[in-house]
Tab-separated table of C-alpha atoms in Angstrom:
chain	number	residue	atom	x	y	z
A	21	MET	CA	9.188	-89.802	-211.017
A	22	LYS	CA	7.892	-89.472	-207.743
A	23	LEU	CA	7.919	-85.743	-206.251
A	24	GLY	CA	10.437	-86.743	-203.489
A	25	LYS	CA	13.073	-88.185	-205.796
A	26	ILE	CA	12.860	-85.178	-207.983
A	27	VAL	CA	13.277	-82.892	-204.860
A	28	GLY	CA	16.541	-84.967	-203.905
A	29	LEU	CA	17.879	-84.696	-207.366
A	30	ALA	CA	17.528	-81.057	-207.259
A	31	LEU	CA	18.977	-80.358	-203.944
A	32	MET	CA	21.691	-82.812	-204.771
A	33	ALA	CA	22.208	-80.602	-208.079
A	34	LEU	CA	22.099	-77.278	-205.931
A	35	THR	CA	24.841	-78.717	-203.402
A	36	LEU	CA	27.061	-79.712	-206.158
A	37	GLY	CA	26.422	-76.271	-207.919
A	38	LEU	CA	27.263	-74.657	-204.456
A	39	ALA	CA	30.091	-76.721	-204.049
A	40	GLY	CA	31.625	-75.939	-207.085
A	41	GLN	CA	31.183	-72.343	-206.380
A	42	SER	CA	32.915	-72.278	-203.380
A	43	LEU	CA	35.983	-74.343	-205.094
A	44	ALA	CA	36.098	-71.587	-207.867
A	45	ALA	CA	35.915	-68.868	-204.998
A	46	GLU	CA	38.544	-70.565	-202.827
A	47	PRO	CA	41.402	-68.348	-202.544
A	48	ILE	CA	45.024	-68.886	-203.985
A	49	LYS	CA	47.266	-68.313	-201.083
A	50	ILE	CA	50.658	-66.870	-201.973
A	51	GLY	CA	53.223	-66.377	-198.735
A	52	VAL	CA	55.461	-63.260	-198.678
A	53	TYR	CA	58.315	-63.120	-196.122
A	54	LEU	CA	60.341	-60.130	-195.984
A	55	PRO	CA	62.422	-58.327	-193.423
A	56	LEU	CA	59.889	-55.745	-192.067
A	57	THR	CA	61.722	-55.046	-188.950
A	58	GLY	CA	65.416	-55.095	-188.160
A	59	GLN	CA	68.558	-54.172	-190.204
A	60	ASN	CA	66.979	-54.587	-193.685
A	61	ALA	CA	63.621	-53.200	-192.993
A	62	PHE	CA	63.435	-50.458	-195.396
A	63	GLY	CA	64.316	-52.610	-198.188
A	64	GLY	CA	61.751	-55.217	-197.313
A	65	GLN	CA	58.838	-52.508	-196.709
A	66	LEU	CA	59.533	-51.131	-199.998
A	67	GLU	CA	59.147	-54.659	-201.607
A	68	LEU	CA	56.135	-55.403	-199.776
A	69	GLU	CA	54.508	-52.400	-201.292
A	70	GLY	CA	55.363	-53.582	-204.628
A	71	VAL	CA	53.974	-57.063	-204.140
A	72	GLN	CA	50.549	-55.323	-202.407
A	73	LEU	CA	50.662	-52.878	-205.625
A	74	ALA	CA	50.848	-55.868	-207.913
A	75	LEU	CA	47.860	-57.749	-205.870
A	76	LYS	CA	45.876	-54.577	-206.722
A	77	GLU	CA	46.711	-54.744	-210.351
A	78	MET	CA	46.145	-58.756	-210.389
A	79	PRO	CA	43.634	-59.425	-207.609
A	80	GLU	CA	42.713	-62.877	-209.395
A	81	VAL	CA	43.873	-65.711	-211.795
A	82	LEU	CA	41.875	-68.840	-213.088
A	83	GLY	CA	38.647	-67.138	-211.377
A	84	ARG	CA	40.080	-67.313	-208.194
A	85	PRO	CA	41.018	-64.620	-205.713
A	86	ILE	CA	44.644	-64.151	-204.844
A	87	GLU	CA	45.610	-64.040	-201.117
A	88	LEU	CA	48.785	-62.670	-199.572
A	89	VAL	CA	49.999	-64.181	-196.437
A	90	VAL	CA	52.747	-61.861	-195.141
A	91	VAL	CA	55.136	-62.788	-192.313
A	92	ASP	CA	57.972	-60.568	-191.029
A	93	ASN	CA	61.422	-62.715	-191.299
A	94	LYS	CA	62.843	-59.656	-188.977
A	95	SER	CA	65.989	-59.658	-190.956
A	96	ASP	CA	67.219	-62.747	-189.145
A	97	LYS	CA	68.323	-66.340	-190.822
A	98	VAL	CA	66.343	-68.276	-188.121
A	99	GLU	CA	63.302	-66.048	-188.430
A	100	ALA	CA	63.217	-66.348	-192.047
A	101	ALA	CA	63.329	-70.206	-191.846
A	102	ASN	CA	60.687	-70.253	-189.616
A	103	ALA	CA	58.559	-67.861	-191.338
A	104	VAL	CA	58.550	-70.152	-194.637
A	105	LYS	CA	57.901	-73.050	-192.350
A	106	ARG	CA	54.767	-71.486	-190.934
A	107	LEU	CA	53.809	-70.441	-194.326
A	108	VAL	CA	53.777	-73.873	-196.062
A	109	GLU	CA	52.528	-76.074	-193.096
A	110	ARG	CA	50.147	-73.722	-191.496
A	111	ASP	CA	48.807	-71.499	-193.922
A	112	LYS	CA	49.180	-73.898	-196.983
A	113	VAL	CA	50.326	-71.445	-199.458
A	114	VAL	CA	51.138	-72.872	-202.910
A	115	ALA	CA	53.893	-70.310	-203.722
A	116	LEU	CA	56.330	-68.058	-201.841
A	117	ILE	CA	57.720	-64.558	-202.604
A	118	GLY	CA	61.008	-63.429	-200.579
A	119	THR	CA	63.362	-62.193	-199.690
A	120	TYR	CA	65.352	-58.965	-199.554
A	121	GLY	CA	68.820	-60.172	-198.256
A	122	SER	CA	70.661	-63.118	-199.837
A	123	SER	CA	71.085	-64.573	-196.533
A	124	LEU	CA	67.627	-64.543	-195.456
A	125	ALA	CA	66.732	-66.089	-198.740
A	126	MET	CA	69.069	-69.034	-198.548
A	127	ALA	CA	67.743	-69.815	-195.231
A	128	GLY	CA	63.918	-69.657	-196.463
A	129	ALA	CA	64.834	-71.632	-199.655
A	130	GLU	CA	66.053	-74.576	-197.626
A	131	VAL	CA	62.720	-75.066	-196.284
A	132	ALA	CA	60.756	-74.474	-199.201
A	133	GLU	CA	62.890	-77.033	-201.169
A	134	LYS	CA	62.051	-79.637	-198.585
A	135	ALA	CA	58.309	-78.641	-198.742
A	136	LYS	CA	58.555	-78.596	-202.667
A	137	VAL	CA	56.617	-75.146	-202.730
A	138	PRO	CA	58.056	-73.004	-205.613
A	139	GLY	CA	59.594	-69.563	-204.282
A	140	VAL	CA	60.667	-66.365	-206.153
A	141	GLY	CA	63.182	-64.365	-204.523
A	142	THR	CA	63.026	-60.663	-204.903
A	143	SER	CA	66.069	-58.830	-204.484
A	144	CYS	CA	68.393	-62.076	-202.954
A	145	THR	CA	71.380	-61.890	-205.797
A	146	SER	CA	73.949	-64.407	-204.328
A	147	PRO	CA	74.116	-67.707	-206.560
A	148	LEU	CA	74.009	-69.754	-203.552
A	149	VAL	CA	70.125	-68.740	-203.182
A	150	THR	CA	69.308	-71.119	-206.186
A	151	GLN	CA	72.264	-73.147	-206.431
A	152	GLY	CA	71.116	-77.103	-206.406
A	153	LYS	CA	67.541	-75.925	-206.028
A	154	LYS	CA	64.355	-77.147	-207.956
A	155	TYR	CA	61.688	-75.065	-206.336
A	156	TYR	CA	63.601	-71.831	-205.804
A	157	PHE	CA	63.556	-68.980	-208.351
A	158	ARG	CA	64.379	-65.251	-208.370
A	159	ALA	CA	63.380	-62.163	-210.210
A	160	CYS	CA	66.843	-60.509	-210.000
A	161	PHE	CA	70.364	-61.047	-211.653
A	162	ILE	CA	72.927	-62.571	-209.646
A	163	ASP	CA	76.122	-61.398	-208.140
A	164	PRO	CA	78.404	-62.853	-210.541
A	165	TYR	CA	76.730	-61.037	-213.293
A	166	GLN	CA	76.367	-57.740	-211.266
A	167	GLY	CA	79.845	-57.705	-209.989
A	168	ALA	CA	81.182	-58.196	-213.485
A	169	ALA	CA	78.932	-55.489	-214.959
A	170	ALA	CA	80.236	-52.989	-212.034
A	171	ALA	CA	83.728	-53.908	-213.338
A	172	THR	CA	83.041	-53.654	-216.993
A	173	TYR	CA	81.402	-50.021	-216.397
A	174	ALA	CA	84.865	-49.069	-214.240
A	175	TYR	CA	87.090	-50.302	-216.561
A	176	GLU	CA	85.749	-49.883	-219.959
A	177	ASN	CA	83.046	-46.856	-219.611
A	178	LEU	CA	85.127	-44.639	-216.967
A	179	GLY	CA	88.567	-45.866	-218.110
A	180	LEU	CA	89.868	-46.616	-214.689
A	181	ARG	CA	92.830	-49.099	-214.080
A	182	LYS	CA	93.396	-49.068	-210.051
A	183	ALA	CA	90.484	-50.369	-207.769
A	184	ALA	CA	90.068	-51.264	-204.313
A	185	VAL	CA	87.334	-53.002	-202.511
A	186	LEU	CA	85.741	-52.193	-199.011
A	187	MET	CA	83.173	-54.940	-197.835
A	188	ASP	CA	81.415	-56.183	-194.875
A	189	MET	CA	82.916	-59.490	-194.147
A	190	THR	CA	79.999	-60.801	-192.213
A	191	ASN	CA	77.620	-60.579	-195.019
A	192	ASP	CA	77.306	-63.368	-197.804
A	193	TYR	CA	75.786	-60.734	-200.219
A	194	ALA	CA	78.887	-58.255	-199.693
A	195	VAL	CA	81.473	-60.993	-199.772
A	196	GLY	CA	80.302	-62.498	-203.070
A	197	LEU	CA	79.946	-59.076	-204.847
A	198	SER	CA	83.352	-58.194	-204.013
A	199	SER	CA	84.872	-61.542	-205.054
A	200	PHE	CA	83.228	-61.223	-208.463
A	201	PHE	CA	84.153	-57.697	-208.894
A	202	THR	CA	87.699	-58.349	-208.253
A	203	ARG	CA	88.013	-61.179	-210.371
A	204	SER	CA	86.262	-59.416	-213.476
A	205	PHE	CA	88.325	-56.343	-212.773
A	206	LYS	CA	91.581	-58.040	-212.936
A	207	LYS	CA	90.511	-60.257	-216.047
A	208	LEU	CA	89.866	-56.944	-217.747
A	209	GLY	CA	93.415	-55.901	-217.153
A	210	GLY	CA	92.619	-53.918	-214.002
A	211	GLU	CA	94.683	-53.659	-210.593
A	212	VAL	CA	93.047	-54.257	-207.482
A	213	VAL	CA	95.338	-52.443	-204.903
A	214	ALA	CA	93.487	-53.137	-201.760
A	215	ASN	CA	90.716	-55.456	-200.017
A	216	LEU	CA	89.625	-54.223	-196.946
A	217	LYS	CA	86.751	-55.274	-194.374
A	218	TYR	CA	84.735	-54.162	-191.848
A	219	SER	CA	81.331	-55.725	-190.057
A	220	SER	CA	77.661	-55.071	-189.970
A	221	GLY	CA	76.791	-52.374	-187.775
A	222	ASP	CA	80.140	-50.566	-187.596
A	223	GLN	CA	79.948	-46.822	-187.492
A	224	ASP	CA	83.570	-45.660	-187.828
A	225	PHE	CA	85.503	-46.655	-191.219
A	226	THR	CA	88.306	-44.242	-190.611
A	227	ALA	CA	90.987	-46.755	-190.234
A	228	GLN	CA	90.181	-48.453	-193.559
A	229	LEU	CA	89.651	-45.386	-195.267
A	230	THR	CA	92.865	-43.923	-194.617
A	231	GLU	CA	94.473	-46.778	-195.841
A	232	LEU	CA	92.664	-46.693	-198.971
A	233	ILE	CA	93.615	-43.233	-199.779
A	234	ALA	CA	96.958	-44.223	-199.192
A	235	LYS	CA	96.829	-47.008	-201.878
A	236	LYS	CA	95.545	-44.597	-204.055
A	237	PRO	CA	92.962	-46.371	-205.973
A	238	GLU	CA	90.961	-44.520	-208.586
A	239	ILE	CA	87.658	-46.080	-207.762
A	240	VAL	CA	86.363	-47.944	-204.553
A	241	PHE	CA	83.851	-50.767	-204.906
A	242	MET	CA	81.789	-50.973	-201.763
A	243	PRO	CA	78.496	-53.209	-201.991
A	244	ALA	CA	77.329	-52.383	-198.621
A	245	TYR	CA	73.618	-51.554	-197.638
A	246	PHE	CA	72.525	-47.765	-198.177
A	247	ALA	CA	72.617	-46.914	-194.377
A	248	GLU	CA	76.373	-48.162	-193.851
A	249	GLY	CA	77.086	-47.024	-197.494
A	250	ALA	CA	76.076	-43.273	-196.706
A	251	ILE	CA	78.437	-43.269	-193.764
A	252	ILE	CA	81.180	-44.464	-195.863
A	253	MET	CA	80.604	-41.757	-198.386
A	254	LYS	CA	80.703	-39.163	-195.604
A	255	GLN	CA	83.614	-40.121	-193.994
A	256	ALA	CA	85.434	-40.577	-197.173
A	257	ARG	CA	84.913	-37.004	-198.232
A	258	GLU	CA	85.806	-35.726	-194.602
A	259	LEU	CA	89.105	-37.380	-195.043
A	260	GLY	CA	89.508	-35.693	-198.292
A	261	ALA	CA	89.472	-38.766	-200.461
A	262	THR	CA	89.427	-38.151	-204.329
A	263	PHE	CA	88.599	-42.002	-205.536
A	264	ARG	CA	85.244	-42.483	-207.008
A	265	LEU	CA	83.121	-44.758	-204.803
A	266	MET	CA	80.855	-47.758	-206.415
A	267	GLY	CA	78.388	-49.659	-204.837
A	268	ALA	CA	75.778	-52.417	-205.830
A	269	ASP	CA	71.798	-52.957	-206.085
A	270	ALA	CA	71.524	-52.634	-202.066
A	271	MET	CA	72.259	-48.777	-202.442
A	272	ASP	CA	69.131	-48.248	-204.770
A	273	ASN	CA	67.216	-46.581	-201.953
A	274	PRO	CA	65.503	-43.323	-201.947
A	275	ASP	CA	67.245	-42.573	-198.695
A	276	THR	CA	70.885	-42.982	-199.769
A	277	VAL	CA	71.233	-39.471	-201.297
A	278	LYS	CA	69.130	-38.279	-197.993
A	279	LEU	CA	71.528	-39.799	-195.648
A	280	ALA	CA	74.668	-39.025	-197.383
A	281	GLY	CA	73.974	-35.504	-198.741
A	282	LYS	CA	76.470	-33.782	-200.745
A	283	ALA	CA	78.884	-36.892	-200.272
A	284	ALA	CA	77.034	-38.769	-202.663
A	285	GLU	CA	77.846	-36.413	-205.679
A	286	GLY	CA	79.151	-38.442	-208.045
A	287	PHE	CA	78.477	-41.979	-206.321
A	288	LEU	CA	77.831	-44.908	-208.775
A	289	HIS	CA	76.114	-48.220	-208.360
A	290	THR	CA	74.417	-50.754	-210.164
A	291	THR	CA	70.796	-51.673	-210.175
A	292	PHE	CA	68.056	-53.295	-211.865
A	293	PRO	CA	66.996	-51.823	-215.401
A	294	TYR	CA	63.829	-49.686	-214.216
A	295	ASP	CA	63.884	-45.885	-213.748
A	296	ALA	CA	60.767	-43.481	-213.484
A	297	LYS	CA	62.712	-41.498	-216.032
A	298	MET	CA	64.438	-43.949	-218.094
A	299	PRO	CA	64.003	-43.531	-221.941
A	300	ASN	CA	62.440	-45.868	-223.919
A	301	MET	CA	60.150	-47.102	-221.075
A	302	SER	CA	58.332	-50.462	-221.950
A	303	ALA	CA	54.527	-50.791	-221.659
A	304	GLU	CA	54.851	-52.747	-218.499
A	305	ALA	CA	57.128	-50.095	-217.175
A	306	LYS	CA	54.842	-47.278	-217.667
A	307	LYS	CA	51.875	-49.403	-216.332
A	308	PHE	CA	53.817	-50.020	-213.079
A	309	THR	CA	54.757	-46.608	-212.771
A	310	GLU	CA	51.345	-44.881	-213.212
A	311	ALA	CA	49.983	-47.457	-210.733
A	312	TRP	CA	52.724	-46.670	-208.218
A	313	ASN	CA	52.036	-42.999	-208.424
A	314	LYS	CA	48.305	-43.458	-208.115
A	315	ALA	CA	48.819	-45.727	-204.844
A	316	TYR	CA	51.404	-44.123	-203.537
A	317	PRO	CA	51.415	-40.510	-204.405
A	318	GLU	CA	53.692	-39.585	-201.557
A	319	LYS	CA	56.399	-41.914	-202.424
A	320	GLU	CA	58.902	-42.349	-205.362
A	321	THR	CA	58.773	-45.285	-207.443
A	322	ASN	CA	62.021	-47.678	-206.652
A	323	VAL	CA	63.629	-50.585	-207.710
A	324	ASN	CA	62.623	-52.607	-204.804
A	325	GLY	CA	59.168	-51.716	-205.360
A	326	ALA	CA	59.479	-53.057	-208.830
A	327	LEU	CA	60.994	-56.192	-207.761
A	328	GLY	CA	57.976	-56.969	-205.501
A	329	TYR	CA	55.877	-56.434	-208.229
A	330	ASN	CA	57.672	-58.473	-210.427
A	331	CYS	CA	57.674	-61.467	-208.227
A	332	LEU	CA	53.733	-61.755	-208.022
A	333	PHE	CA	53.780	-60.871	-211.989
A	334	LEU	CA	55.843	-63.998	-212.570
A	335	ILE	CA	53.955	-66.403	-210.072
A	336	VAL	CA	50.616	-65.324	-211.892
A	337	ASP	CA	52.020	-65.586	-215.351
A	338	ALA	CA	53.135	-69.077	-214.337
A	339	ILE	CA	49.811	-69.872	-212.902
A	340	LYS	CA	48.001	-68.628	-216.049
A	341	ARG	CA	50.256	-70.481	-218.197
A	342	GLY	CA	50.261	-73.889	-216.241
A	343	ASN	CA	46.480	-73.422	-215.773
A	344	SER	CA	47.135	-74.730	-212.242
A	345	ALA	CA	47.467	-73.366	-208.758
A	346	ASP	CA	49.168	-76.497	-207.687
A	347	PRO	CA	52.912	-75.983	-206.690
A	348	ALA	CA	54.301	-78.359	-208.829
A	349	ALA	CA	52.619	-76.990	-212.059
A	350	ILE	CA	53.619	-73.407	-210.761
A	351	THR	CA	57.229	-74.506	-210.548
A	352	LYS	CA	57.233	-76.122	-213.900
A	353	ALA	CA	56.004	-72.812	-215.500
A	354	LEU	CA	58.248	-70.857	-213.467
A	355	ALA	CA	61.239	-72.714	-215.045
A	356	GLN	CA	59.821	-72.394	-218.568
A	357	THR	CA	59.483	-68.323	-218.238
A	358	LYS	CA	60.878	-66.855	-221.476
A	359	ASP	CA	61.203	-63.437	-222.708
A	360	LEU	CA	58.482	-62.260	-220.551
A	361	VAL	CA	58.224	-58.590	-220.799
A	362	THR	CA	58.072	-57.039	-217.200
A	363	PRO	CA	58.270	-53.587	-215.482
A	364	LEU	CA	62.163	-54.438	-215.053
A	365	GLY	CA	62.696	-55.162	-218.685
A	366	THR	CA	62.379	-58.465	-220.786
A	367	LEU	CA	63.063	-61.349	-218.290
A	368	THR	CA	63.970	-64.973	-218.920
A	369	ILE	CA	64.578	-67.638	-216.000
A	370	ASN	CA	67.774	-69.747	-217.137
A	371	ALA	CA	68.569	-73.306	-216.160
A	372	SER	CA	70.009	-72.203	-212.736
A	373	HIS	CA	66.704	-70.535	-211.799
A	374	ASP	CA	67.933	-66.911	-212.027
A	375	ALA	CA	66.419	-63.911	-213.926
A	376	GLU	CA	68.455	-62.884	-217.098
A	377	MET	CA	68.263	-58.909	-217.691
A	378	PRO	CA	70.134	-56.016	-218.341
A	379	VAL	CA	72.222	-54.213	-215.409
A	380	GLY	CA	71.551	-50.478	-214.876
A	381	ILE	CA	74.023	-47.866	-213.731
A	382	ILE	CA	73.032	-45.133	-211.471
A	383	GLU	CA	74.931	-41.922	-210.436
A	384	TYR	CA	74.175	-39.255	-208.104
A	385	LYS	CA	74.401	-35.678	-209.420
A	386	ASP	CA	72.989	-32.355	-207.913
A	387	GLY	CA	71.477	-34.409	-205.094
A	388	LYS	CA	69.548	-36.452	-207.635
A	389	ARG	CA	69.417	-40.487	-208.500
A	390	VAL	CA	70.373	-40.406	-212.454
A	391	TYR	CA	69.881	-43.723	-214.551
A	392	LEU	CA	72.840	-43.490	-216.652
A	393	THR	CA	72.975	-46.304	-219.170
A	394	GLU	CA	72.792	-50.277	-218.942
A	395	VAL	CA	75.639	-52.508	-218.958
A	396	THR	CA	76.279	-55.844	-220.578
A	397	PRO	CA	79.428	-57.369	-218.639
A	398	LYS	CA	82.603	-59.089	-219.943
């Protein structure tokens, strides 16, 4: 064989080898669209910290580095849709994480569905997020399940028979949860004596609370976000209300008790099944807790962070099981997720692409968040 031909073959082999190495090292891009500014910014930032922590723990998969492409959806539906459009069209991500806020997730999911790019919602609990979707999933339980769990705890565990509802009529999350709580509480045999409304951004709830006091419910279910929820707690106590207040997962925020102060005493809310002090903690929950404390020593572990972590955890697991970073393969593997042990308990993705997991109950005692128990709704 002539020397020139040998050199040519050697160069070709080297080129192919380098191309193979380049392909192997090409990052797997995962898009993250969360509310980092606007009304839902605090929750979005906590979830982003969880996603970023998961990246530290799982920096690569299939021999390729994972790259997060983060876009702020600004707590706005239009911005959420635009964020997903940018991520799938310009950044060419193979999967999406997001978002805090069911309304925002619904807007983003529509774009992802058309692009056939799988997405995993963080804490978007409205059934509408995944309804009829082939490519959208979530790492959290849904509102019917959560609302029923709240009603079950109030009726069965607390023995209460008269309830009322106070909801943000402009928020899909609040409207849905209120409906499911009401339906479940009545089905169990309880009475819902009032269903009152307010709008996002309201600061004065005196009129609604005064009417609630007159109706004499034993418990008021208010699926608010933590900032408004804290104001409602304070004003209720200032008016001398004696009924118990109960919220949902959007109240599970480190600042809830800071903002509400003594008015938070006895407040209850549903949450996801994770707490740094929970008994019988799984190995994955311990791993998450230790990693969080190391990465964010100045911040308490929180459920939103765990949900963000879980989303990347689910996507990486799907890529491994499907042995591919192709969006179609990831979608198929996500749909087949069953009995996966995660920091938030054993998780299965059901036929409607929702996560099945227990519902935790939190109570605030002596200025502290206390994880009470887990509930299976009836």
